[in-house]
Coordinates of N, CA and C in Angstrom, one line a residue:
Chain A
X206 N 12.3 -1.2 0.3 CA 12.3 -2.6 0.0 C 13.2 -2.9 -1.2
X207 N 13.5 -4.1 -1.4 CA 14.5 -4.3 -2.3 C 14.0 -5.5 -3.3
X208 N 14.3 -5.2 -4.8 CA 13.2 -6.1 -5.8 C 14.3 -6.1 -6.7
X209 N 14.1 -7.3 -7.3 CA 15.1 -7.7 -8.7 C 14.1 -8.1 -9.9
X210 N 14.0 -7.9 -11.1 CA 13.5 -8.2 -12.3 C 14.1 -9.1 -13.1
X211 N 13.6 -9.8 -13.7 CA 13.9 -10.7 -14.9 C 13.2 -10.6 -15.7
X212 N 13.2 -9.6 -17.0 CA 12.3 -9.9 -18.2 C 11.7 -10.5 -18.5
X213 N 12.7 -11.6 -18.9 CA 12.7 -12.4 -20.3 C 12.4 -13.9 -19.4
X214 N 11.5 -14.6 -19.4 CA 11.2 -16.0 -19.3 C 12.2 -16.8 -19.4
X215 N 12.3 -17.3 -20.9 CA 13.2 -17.5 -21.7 C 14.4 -16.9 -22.8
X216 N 15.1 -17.2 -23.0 CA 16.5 -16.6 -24.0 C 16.5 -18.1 -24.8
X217 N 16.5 -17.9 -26.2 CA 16.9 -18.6 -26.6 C 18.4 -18.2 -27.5
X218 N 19.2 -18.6 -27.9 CA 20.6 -18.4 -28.7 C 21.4 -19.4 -28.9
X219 N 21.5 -19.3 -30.3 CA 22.5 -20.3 -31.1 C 23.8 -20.4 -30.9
X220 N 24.3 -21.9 -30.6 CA 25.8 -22.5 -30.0 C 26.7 -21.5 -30.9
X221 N 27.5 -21.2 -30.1 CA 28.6 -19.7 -30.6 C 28.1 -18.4 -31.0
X222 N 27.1 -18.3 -30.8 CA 26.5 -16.7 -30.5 C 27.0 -16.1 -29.4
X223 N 26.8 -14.6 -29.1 CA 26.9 -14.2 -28.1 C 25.3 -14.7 -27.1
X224 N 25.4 -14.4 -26.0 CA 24.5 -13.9 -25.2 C 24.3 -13.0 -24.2
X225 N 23.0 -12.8 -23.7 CA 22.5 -11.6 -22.9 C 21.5 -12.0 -21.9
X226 N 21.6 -12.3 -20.5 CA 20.6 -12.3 -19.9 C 20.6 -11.1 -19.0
X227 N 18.5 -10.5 -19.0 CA 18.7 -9.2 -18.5 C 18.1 -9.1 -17.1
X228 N 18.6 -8.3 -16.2 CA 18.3 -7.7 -14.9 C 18.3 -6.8 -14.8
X229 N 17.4 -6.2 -13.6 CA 17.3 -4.9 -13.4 C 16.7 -4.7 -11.8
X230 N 17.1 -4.2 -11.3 CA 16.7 -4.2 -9.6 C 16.3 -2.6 -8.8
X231 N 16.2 -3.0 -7.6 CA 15.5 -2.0 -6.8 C 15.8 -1.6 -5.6
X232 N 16.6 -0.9 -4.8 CA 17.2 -0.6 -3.6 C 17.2 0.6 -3.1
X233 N 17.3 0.5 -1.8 CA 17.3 2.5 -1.1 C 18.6 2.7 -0.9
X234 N 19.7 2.2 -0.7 CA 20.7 2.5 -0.8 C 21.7 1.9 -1.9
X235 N 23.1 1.3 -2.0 CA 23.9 0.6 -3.0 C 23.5 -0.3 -3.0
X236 N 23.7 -1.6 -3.7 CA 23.6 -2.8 -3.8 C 24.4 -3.5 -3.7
X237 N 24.2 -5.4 -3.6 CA 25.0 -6.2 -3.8 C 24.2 -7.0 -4.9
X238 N 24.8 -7.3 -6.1 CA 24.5 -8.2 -7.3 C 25.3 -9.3 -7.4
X239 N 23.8 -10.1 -7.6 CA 24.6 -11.8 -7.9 C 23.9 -12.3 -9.0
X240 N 25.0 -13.2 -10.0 CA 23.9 -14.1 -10.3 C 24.3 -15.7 -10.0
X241 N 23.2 -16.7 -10.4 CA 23.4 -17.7 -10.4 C 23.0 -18.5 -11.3
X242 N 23.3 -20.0 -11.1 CA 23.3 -20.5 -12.4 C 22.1 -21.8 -11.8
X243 N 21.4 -22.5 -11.6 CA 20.9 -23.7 -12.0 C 20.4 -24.8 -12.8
X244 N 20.8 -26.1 -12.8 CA 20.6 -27.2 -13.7 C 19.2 -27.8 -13.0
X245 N 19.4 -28.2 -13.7 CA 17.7 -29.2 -13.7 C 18.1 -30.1 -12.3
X246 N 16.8 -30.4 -11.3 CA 17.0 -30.9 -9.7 C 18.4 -30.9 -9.4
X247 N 18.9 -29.5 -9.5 CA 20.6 -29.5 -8.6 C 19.7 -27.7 -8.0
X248 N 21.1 -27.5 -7.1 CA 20.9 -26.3 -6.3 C 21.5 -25.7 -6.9
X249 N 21.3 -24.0 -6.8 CA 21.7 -22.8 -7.5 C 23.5 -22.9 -7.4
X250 N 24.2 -22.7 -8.3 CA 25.6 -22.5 -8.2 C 25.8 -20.7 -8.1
X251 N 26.4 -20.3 -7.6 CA 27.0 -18.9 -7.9 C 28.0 -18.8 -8.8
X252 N 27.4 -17.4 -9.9 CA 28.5 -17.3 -10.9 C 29.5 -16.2 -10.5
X253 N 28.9 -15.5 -10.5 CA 29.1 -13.8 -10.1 C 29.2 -12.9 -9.6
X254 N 29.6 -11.8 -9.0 CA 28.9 -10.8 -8.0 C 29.4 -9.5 -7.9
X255 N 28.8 -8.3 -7.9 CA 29.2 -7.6 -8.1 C 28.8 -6.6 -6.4
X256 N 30.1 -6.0 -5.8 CA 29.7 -5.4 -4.9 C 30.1 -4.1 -4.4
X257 N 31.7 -3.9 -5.5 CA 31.9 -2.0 -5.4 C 32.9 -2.1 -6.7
X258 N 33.7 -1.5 -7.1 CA 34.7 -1.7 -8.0 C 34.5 -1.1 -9.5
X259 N 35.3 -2.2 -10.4 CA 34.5 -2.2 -11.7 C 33.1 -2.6 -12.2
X260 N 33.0 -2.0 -12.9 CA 31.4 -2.3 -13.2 C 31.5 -3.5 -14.2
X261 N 32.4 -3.6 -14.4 CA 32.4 -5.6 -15.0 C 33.3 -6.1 -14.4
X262 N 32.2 -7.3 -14.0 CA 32.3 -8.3 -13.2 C 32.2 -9.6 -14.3
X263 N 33.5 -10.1 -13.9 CA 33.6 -11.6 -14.6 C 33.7 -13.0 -13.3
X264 N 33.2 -13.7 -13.9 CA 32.7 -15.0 -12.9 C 33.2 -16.3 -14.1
X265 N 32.3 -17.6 -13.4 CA 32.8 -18.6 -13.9 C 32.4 -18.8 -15.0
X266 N 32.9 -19.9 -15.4 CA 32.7 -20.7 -16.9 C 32.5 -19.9 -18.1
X267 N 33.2 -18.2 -17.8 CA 33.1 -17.5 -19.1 C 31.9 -16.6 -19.3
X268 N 31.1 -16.4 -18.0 CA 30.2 -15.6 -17.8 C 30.8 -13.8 -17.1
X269 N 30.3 -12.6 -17.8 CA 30.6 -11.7 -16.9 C 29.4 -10.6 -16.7
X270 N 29.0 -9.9 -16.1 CA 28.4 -9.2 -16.0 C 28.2 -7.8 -15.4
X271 N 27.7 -6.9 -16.4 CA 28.2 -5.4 -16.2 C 27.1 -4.6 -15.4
X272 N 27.5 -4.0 -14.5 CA 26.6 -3.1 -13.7 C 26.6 -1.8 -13.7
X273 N 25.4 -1.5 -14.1 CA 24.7 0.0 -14.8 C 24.1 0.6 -13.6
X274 N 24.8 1.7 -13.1 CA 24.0 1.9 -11.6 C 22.5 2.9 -12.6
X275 N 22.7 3.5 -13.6 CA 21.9 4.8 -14.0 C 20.9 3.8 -14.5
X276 N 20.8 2.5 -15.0 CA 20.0 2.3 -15.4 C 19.5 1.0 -14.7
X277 N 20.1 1.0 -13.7 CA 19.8 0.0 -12.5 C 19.2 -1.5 -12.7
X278 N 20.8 -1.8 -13.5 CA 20.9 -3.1 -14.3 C 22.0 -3.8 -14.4
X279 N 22.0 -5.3 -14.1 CA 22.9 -5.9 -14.2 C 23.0 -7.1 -14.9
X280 N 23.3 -6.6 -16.4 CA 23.0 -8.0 -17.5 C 23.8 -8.7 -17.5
X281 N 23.7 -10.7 -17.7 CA 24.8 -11.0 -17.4 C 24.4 -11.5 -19.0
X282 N 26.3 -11.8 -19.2 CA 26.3 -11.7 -20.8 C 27.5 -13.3 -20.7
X283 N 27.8 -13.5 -22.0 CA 28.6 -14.3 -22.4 C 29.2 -14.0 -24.2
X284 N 30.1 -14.0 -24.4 CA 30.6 -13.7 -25.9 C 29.9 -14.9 -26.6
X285 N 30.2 -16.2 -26.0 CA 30.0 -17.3 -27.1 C 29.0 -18.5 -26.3
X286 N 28.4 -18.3 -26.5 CA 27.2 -19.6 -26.1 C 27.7 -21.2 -26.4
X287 N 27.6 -22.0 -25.4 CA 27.9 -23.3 -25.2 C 26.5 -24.2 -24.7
X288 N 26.4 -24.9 -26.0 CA 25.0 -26.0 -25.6 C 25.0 -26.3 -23.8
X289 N 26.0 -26.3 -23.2 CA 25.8 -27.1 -22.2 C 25.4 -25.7 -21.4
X290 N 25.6 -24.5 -21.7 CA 25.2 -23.1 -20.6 C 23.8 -23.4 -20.8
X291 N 22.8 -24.3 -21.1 CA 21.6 -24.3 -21.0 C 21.7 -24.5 -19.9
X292 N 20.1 -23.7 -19.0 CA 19.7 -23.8 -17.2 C 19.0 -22.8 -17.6
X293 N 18.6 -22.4 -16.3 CA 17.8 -21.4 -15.5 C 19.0 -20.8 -14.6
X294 N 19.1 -19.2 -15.0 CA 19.4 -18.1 -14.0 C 19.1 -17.2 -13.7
X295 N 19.1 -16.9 -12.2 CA 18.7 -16.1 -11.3 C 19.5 -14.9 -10.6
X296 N 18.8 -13.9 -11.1 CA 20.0 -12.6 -10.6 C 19.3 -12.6 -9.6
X297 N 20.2 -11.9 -8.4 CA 19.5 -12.1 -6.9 C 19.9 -10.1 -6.5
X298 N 19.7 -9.9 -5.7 CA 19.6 -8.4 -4.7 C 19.8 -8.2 -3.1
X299 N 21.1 -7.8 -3.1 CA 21.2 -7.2 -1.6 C 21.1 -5.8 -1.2
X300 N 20.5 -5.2 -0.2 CA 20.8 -4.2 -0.1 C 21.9 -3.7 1.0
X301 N 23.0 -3.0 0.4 CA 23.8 -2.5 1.2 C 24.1 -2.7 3.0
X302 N 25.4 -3.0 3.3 CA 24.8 -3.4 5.1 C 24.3 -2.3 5.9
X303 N 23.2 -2.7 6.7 CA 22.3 -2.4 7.3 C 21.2 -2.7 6.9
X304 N 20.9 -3.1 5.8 CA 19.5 -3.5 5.1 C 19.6 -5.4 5.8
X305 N 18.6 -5.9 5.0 CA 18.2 -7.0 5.5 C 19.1 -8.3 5.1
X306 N 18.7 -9.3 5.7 CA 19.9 -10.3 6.1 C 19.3 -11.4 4.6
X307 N 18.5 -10.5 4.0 CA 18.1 -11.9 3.0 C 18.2 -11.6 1.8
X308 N 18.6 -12.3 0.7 CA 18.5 -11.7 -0.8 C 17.4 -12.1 -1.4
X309 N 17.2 -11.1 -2.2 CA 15.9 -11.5 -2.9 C 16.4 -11.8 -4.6
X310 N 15.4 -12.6 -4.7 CA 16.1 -13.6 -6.2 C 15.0 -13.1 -7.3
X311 N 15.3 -13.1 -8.2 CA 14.7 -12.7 -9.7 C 13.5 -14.6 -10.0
X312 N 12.7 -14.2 -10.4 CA 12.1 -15.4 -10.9 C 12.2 -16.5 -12.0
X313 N 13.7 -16.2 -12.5 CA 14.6 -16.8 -13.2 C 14.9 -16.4 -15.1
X314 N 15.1 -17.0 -15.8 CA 15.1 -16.9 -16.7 C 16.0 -18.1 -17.2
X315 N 15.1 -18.8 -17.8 CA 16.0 -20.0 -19.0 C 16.5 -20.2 -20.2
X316 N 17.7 -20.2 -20.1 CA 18.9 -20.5 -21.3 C 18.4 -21.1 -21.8
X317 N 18.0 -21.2 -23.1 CA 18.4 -22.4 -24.3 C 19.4 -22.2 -25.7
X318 N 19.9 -23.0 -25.6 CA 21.6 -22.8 -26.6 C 21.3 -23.7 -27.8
X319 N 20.9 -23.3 -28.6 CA 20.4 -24.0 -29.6 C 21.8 -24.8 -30.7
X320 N 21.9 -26.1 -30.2 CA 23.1 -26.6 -31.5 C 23.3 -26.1 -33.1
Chain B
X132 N 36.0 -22.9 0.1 CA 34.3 -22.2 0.3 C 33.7 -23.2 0.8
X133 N 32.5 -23.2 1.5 CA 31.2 -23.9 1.9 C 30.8 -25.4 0.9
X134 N 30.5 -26.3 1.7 CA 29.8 -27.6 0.9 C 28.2 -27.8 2.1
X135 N 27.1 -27.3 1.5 CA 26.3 -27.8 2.4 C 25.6 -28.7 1.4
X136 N 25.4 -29.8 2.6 CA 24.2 -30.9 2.3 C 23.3 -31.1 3.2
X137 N 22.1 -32.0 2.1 CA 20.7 -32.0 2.3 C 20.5 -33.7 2.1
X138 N 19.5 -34.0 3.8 CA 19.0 -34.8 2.7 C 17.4 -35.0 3.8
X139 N 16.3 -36.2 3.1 CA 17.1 -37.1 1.9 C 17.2 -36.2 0.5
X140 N 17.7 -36.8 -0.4 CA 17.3 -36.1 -2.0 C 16.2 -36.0 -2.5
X141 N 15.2 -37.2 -2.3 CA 13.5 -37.1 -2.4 C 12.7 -37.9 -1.5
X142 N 11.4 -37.3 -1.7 CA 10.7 -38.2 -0.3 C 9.5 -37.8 -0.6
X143 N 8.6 -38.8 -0.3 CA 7.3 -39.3 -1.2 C 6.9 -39.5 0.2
X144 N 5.6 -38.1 0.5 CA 5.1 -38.5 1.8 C 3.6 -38.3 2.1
X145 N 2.4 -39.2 2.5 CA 0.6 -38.8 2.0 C 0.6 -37.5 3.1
X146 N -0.4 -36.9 2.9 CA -0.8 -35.5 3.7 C -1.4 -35.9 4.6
X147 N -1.0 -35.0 5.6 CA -1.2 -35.1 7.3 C -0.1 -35.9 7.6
X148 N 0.9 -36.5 7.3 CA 2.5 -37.2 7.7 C 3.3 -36.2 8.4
X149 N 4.2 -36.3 9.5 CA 5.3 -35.4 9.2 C 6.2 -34.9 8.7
X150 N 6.6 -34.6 9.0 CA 8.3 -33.7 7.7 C 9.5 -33.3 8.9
X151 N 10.2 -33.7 8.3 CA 11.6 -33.6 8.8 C 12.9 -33.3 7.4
X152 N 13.2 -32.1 7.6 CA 14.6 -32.0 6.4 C 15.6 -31.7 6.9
X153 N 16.7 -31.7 6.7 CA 18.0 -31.7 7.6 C 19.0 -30.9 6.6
X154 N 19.7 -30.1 7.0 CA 20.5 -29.2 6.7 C 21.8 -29.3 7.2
X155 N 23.0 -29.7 6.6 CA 23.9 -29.2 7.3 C 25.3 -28.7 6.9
X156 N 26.1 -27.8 7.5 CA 27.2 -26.9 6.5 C 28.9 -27.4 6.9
X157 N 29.5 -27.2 5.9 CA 30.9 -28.0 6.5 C 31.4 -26.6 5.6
X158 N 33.1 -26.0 6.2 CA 33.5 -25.1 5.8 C 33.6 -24.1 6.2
X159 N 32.6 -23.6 7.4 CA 32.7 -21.8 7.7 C 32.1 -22.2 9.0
X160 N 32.0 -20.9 9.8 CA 31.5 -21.0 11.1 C 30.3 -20.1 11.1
X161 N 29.5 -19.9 12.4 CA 28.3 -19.3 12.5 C 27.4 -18.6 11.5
X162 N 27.2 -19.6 10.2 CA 26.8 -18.7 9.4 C 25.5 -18.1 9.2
X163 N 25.1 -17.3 8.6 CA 23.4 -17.1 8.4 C 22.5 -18.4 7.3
X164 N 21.6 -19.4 8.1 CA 21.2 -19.9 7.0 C 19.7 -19.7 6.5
X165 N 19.4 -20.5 5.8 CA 18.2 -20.4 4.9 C 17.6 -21.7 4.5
X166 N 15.7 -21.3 4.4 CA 15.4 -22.3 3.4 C 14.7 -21.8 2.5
X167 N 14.7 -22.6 1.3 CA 13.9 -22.3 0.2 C 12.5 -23.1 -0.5
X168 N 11.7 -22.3 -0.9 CA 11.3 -23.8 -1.7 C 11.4 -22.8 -3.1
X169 N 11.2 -24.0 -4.0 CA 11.1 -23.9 -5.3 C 9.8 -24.5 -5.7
X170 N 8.8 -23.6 -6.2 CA 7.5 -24.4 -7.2 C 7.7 -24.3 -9.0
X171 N 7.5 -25.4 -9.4 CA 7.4 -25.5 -10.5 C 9.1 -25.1 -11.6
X172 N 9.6 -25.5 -10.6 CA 11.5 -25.3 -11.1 C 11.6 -23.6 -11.2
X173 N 10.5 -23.2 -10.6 CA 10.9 -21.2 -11.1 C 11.8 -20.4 -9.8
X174 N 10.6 -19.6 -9.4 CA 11.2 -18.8 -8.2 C 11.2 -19.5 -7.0
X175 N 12.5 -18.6 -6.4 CA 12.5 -19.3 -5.3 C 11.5 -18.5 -3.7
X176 N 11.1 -19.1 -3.0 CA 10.5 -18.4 -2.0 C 11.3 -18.6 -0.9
X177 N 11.7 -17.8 -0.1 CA 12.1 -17.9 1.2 C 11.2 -18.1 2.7
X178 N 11.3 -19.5 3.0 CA 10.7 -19.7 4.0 C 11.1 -19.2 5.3
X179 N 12.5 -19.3 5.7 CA 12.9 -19.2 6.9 C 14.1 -18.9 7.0
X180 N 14.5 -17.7 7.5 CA 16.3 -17.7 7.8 C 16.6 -17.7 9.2
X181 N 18.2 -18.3 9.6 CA 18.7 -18.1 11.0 C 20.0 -17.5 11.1
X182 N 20.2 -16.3 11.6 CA 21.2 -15.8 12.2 C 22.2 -16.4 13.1
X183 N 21.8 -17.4 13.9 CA 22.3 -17.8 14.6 C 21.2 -19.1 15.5
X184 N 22.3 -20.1 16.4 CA 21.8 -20.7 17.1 C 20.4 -20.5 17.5
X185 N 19.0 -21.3 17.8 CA 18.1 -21.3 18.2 C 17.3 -19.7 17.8
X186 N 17.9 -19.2 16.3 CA 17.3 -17.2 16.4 C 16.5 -18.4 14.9
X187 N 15.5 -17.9 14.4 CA 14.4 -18.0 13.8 C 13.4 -17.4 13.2
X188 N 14.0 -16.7 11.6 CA 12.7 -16.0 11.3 C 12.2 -16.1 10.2
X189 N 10.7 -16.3 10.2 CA 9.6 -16.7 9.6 C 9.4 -15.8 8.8
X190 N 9.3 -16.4 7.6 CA 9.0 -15.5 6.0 C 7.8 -15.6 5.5
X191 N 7.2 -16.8 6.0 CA 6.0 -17.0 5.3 C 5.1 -18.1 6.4
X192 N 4.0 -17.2 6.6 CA 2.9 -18.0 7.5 C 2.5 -19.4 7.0
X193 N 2.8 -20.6 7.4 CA 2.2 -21.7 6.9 C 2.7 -22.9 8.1
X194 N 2.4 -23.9 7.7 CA 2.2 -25.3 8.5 C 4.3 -26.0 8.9
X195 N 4.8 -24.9 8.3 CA 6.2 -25.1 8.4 C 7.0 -24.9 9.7
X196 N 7.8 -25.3 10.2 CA 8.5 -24.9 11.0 C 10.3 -25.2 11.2
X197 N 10.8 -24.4 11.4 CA 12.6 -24.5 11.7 C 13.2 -24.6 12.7
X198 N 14.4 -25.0 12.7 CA 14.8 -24.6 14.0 C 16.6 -25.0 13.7
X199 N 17.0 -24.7 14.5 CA 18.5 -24.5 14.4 C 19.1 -24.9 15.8
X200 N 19.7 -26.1 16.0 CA 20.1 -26.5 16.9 C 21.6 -26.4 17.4
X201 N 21.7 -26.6 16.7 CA 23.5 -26.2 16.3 C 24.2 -25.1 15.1
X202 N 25.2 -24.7 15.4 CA 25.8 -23.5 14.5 C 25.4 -24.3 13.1
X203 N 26.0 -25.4 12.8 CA 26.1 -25.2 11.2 C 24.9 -26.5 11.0
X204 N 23.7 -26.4 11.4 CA 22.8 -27.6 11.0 C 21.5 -26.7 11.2
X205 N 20.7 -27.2 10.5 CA 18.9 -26.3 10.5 C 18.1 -27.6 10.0
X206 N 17.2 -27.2 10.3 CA 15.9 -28.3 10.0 C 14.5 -27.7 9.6
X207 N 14.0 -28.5 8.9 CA 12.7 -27.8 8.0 C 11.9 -29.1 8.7
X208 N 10.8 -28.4 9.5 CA 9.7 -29.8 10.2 C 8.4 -29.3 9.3
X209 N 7.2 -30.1 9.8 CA 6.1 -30.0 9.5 C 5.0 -31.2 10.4
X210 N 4.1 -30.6 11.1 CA 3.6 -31.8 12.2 C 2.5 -32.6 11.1
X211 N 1.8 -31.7 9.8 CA 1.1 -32.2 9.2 C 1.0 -31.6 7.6
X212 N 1.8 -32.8 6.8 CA 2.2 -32.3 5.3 C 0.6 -31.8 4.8
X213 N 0.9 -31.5 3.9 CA -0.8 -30.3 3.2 C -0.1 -30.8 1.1
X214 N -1.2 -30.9 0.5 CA 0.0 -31.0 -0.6 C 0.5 -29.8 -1.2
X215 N -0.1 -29.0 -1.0 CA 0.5 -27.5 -1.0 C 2.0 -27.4 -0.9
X216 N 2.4 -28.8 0.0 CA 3.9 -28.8 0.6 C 4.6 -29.0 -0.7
X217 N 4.4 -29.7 -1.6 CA 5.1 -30.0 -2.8 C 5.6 -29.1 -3.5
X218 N 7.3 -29.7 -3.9 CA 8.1 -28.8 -4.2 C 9.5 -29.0 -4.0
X219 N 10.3 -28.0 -4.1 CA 11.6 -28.6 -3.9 C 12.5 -27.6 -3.1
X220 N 12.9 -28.1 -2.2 CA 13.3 -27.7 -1.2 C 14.9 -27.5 -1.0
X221 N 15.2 -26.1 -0.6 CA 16.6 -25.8 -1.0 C 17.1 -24.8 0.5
X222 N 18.1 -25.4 0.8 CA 18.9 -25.0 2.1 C 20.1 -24.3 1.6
X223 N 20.2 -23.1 2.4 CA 21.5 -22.1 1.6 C 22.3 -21.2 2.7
X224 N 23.4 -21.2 2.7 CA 24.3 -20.8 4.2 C 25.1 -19.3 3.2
X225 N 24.4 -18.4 3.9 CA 25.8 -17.0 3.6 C 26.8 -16.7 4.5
X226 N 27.9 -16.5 3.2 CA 29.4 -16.3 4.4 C 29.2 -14.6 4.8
X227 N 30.7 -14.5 5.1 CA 30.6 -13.0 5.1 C 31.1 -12.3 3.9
X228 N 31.3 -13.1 3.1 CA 31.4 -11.9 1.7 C 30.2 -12.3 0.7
X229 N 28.6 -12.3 2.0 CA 27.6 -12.1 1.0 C 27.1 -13.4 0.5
X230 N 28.0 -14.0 -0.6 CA 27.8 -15.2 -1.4 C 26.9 -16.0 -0.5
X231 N 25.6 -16.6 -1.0 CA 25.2 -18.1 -1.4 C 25.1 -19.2 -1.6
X232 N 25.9 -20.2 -0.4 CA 26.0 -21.5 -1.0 C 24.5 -22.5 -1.3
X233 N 24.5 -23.2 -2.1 CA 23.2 -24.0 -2.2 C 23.8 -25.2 -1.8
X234 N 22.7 -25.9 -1.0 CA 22.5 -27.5 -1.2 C 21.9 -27.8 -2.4
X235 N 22.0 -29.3 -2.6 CA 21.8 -30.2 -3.3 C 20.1 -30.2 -3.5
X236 N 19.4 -30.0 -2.9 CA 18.0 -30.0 -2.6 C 17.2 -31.3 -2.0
X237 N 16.1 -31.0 -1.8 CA 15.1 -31.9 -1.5 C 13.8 -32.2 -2.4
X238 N 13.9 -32.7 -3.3 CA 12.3 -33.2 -4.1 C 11.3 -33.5 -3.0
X239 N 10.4 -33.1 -2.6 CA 9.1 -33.2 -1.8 C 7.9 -33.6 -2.8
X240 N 7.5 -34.6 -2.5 CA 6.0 -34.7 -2.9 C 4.8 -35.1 -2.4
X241 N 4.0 -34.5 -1.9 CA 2.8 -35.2 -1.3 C 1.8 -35.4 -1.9
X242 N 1.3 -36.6 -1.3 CA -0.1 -37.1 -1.8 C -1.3 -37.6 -1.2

């Protein structure tokens, strides 16, 4: 079976700091890693994804995130924090084809970008 | 890439009413879709995915039901809302490279 983690609830970090949101997942074979982004009553945007290659993965708005197969983690980071990257995001999990036709999503974790 | 929409955007309905949500995708062909709900803005739960035309599979035992009439349209019914139903309701179409498109959603609330 295939399971994704989200630590941290919440992240808070001050406008032009770096950031770090963390994941960590669960699969029998390779993986496919995603994350996403959502705002308040809108649907999840995709940032991300990570599915063979380099192990950093860059996506939109200045988000990238690096995938750690030994520590079976995929944090998504940002150098400089922007008030408006406040949301809720959700790392999600596929398992390799032949596994199941559905991703399983992390229970989120909320940005706050402090001015 | 994909634009799917939902509607309505919200809908205020007393328990024991029906339910009808409508799904539909513009941009790709036969894709795999999905519904979601969302409680309390957190995780999302997967109610129901379709492979294809009239194929239908149930994630979670409850008063919900799907169906998929056409390639790129799905529907979320209910013959009798519960307020348990409340929540927010998210329709999501995967292409073949994986990715996740989201709708817009549905605010549900019963009372």
């Amino acid at each position: 079976a295939q399971s994704v983690a989200q630590p941290e609830d919440q992240v808070n970090v001050a406008e032009g700091n770096p950031l770090t949101v963390k994941c960590t997942y669960s699969v029998s074979g390779n993986p496919y890693l995603f994350w996403y982004v959502q705002y308040p009553n809108r649907g999840l945007q995709f940032l991300l994804k990570y599915i063979t290659g380099d192990n950093l993965v860059k996506g939109s708005y200045g988000f990238e995130a690096e995938f750690n197969k030994s520590q079976t983690s995929f944090h998504l980071k940002k150098p400089s924090a922007l008030v408006s990257d406040s949301a809720l995001y959700f790392c999600a999990v596929r398992d390799r084809p032949g596994g199941y036709q559905k991703v399983t999503f992390g229970t989120g974790t909320k940005l706050q970008v402090i001015p | 890439s994909q634009t799917i929409h939902q509607w309505p955007a919200t809908l205020v309905q007393p328990v024991g009413s029906p339910l009808s949500l409508e799904c539909t995708v513009e941009g790709t062909s036969n894709p795999n879709l999905y519904w979601y709900r969302q409680a309390a803005g957190r995780g999302l739960q997967l109610l129901f995915y379709s492979v294809g035309i009239g194929q239908i599979s149930s994630e979670v035992p409850q008063n919900l039901s799907a169906s998929r009439p056409q390639d790129r349209q799905f529907i979320l019914s209910s013959k009798k809302l519960l307020l348990s139903d409340s929540g927010f309701y998210l329709c999501a179409s995967r292409d073949r490279d994986d990715t996740q498109y989201f709708g817009p959603g549905t605010r549900l609330t019963v009372l």
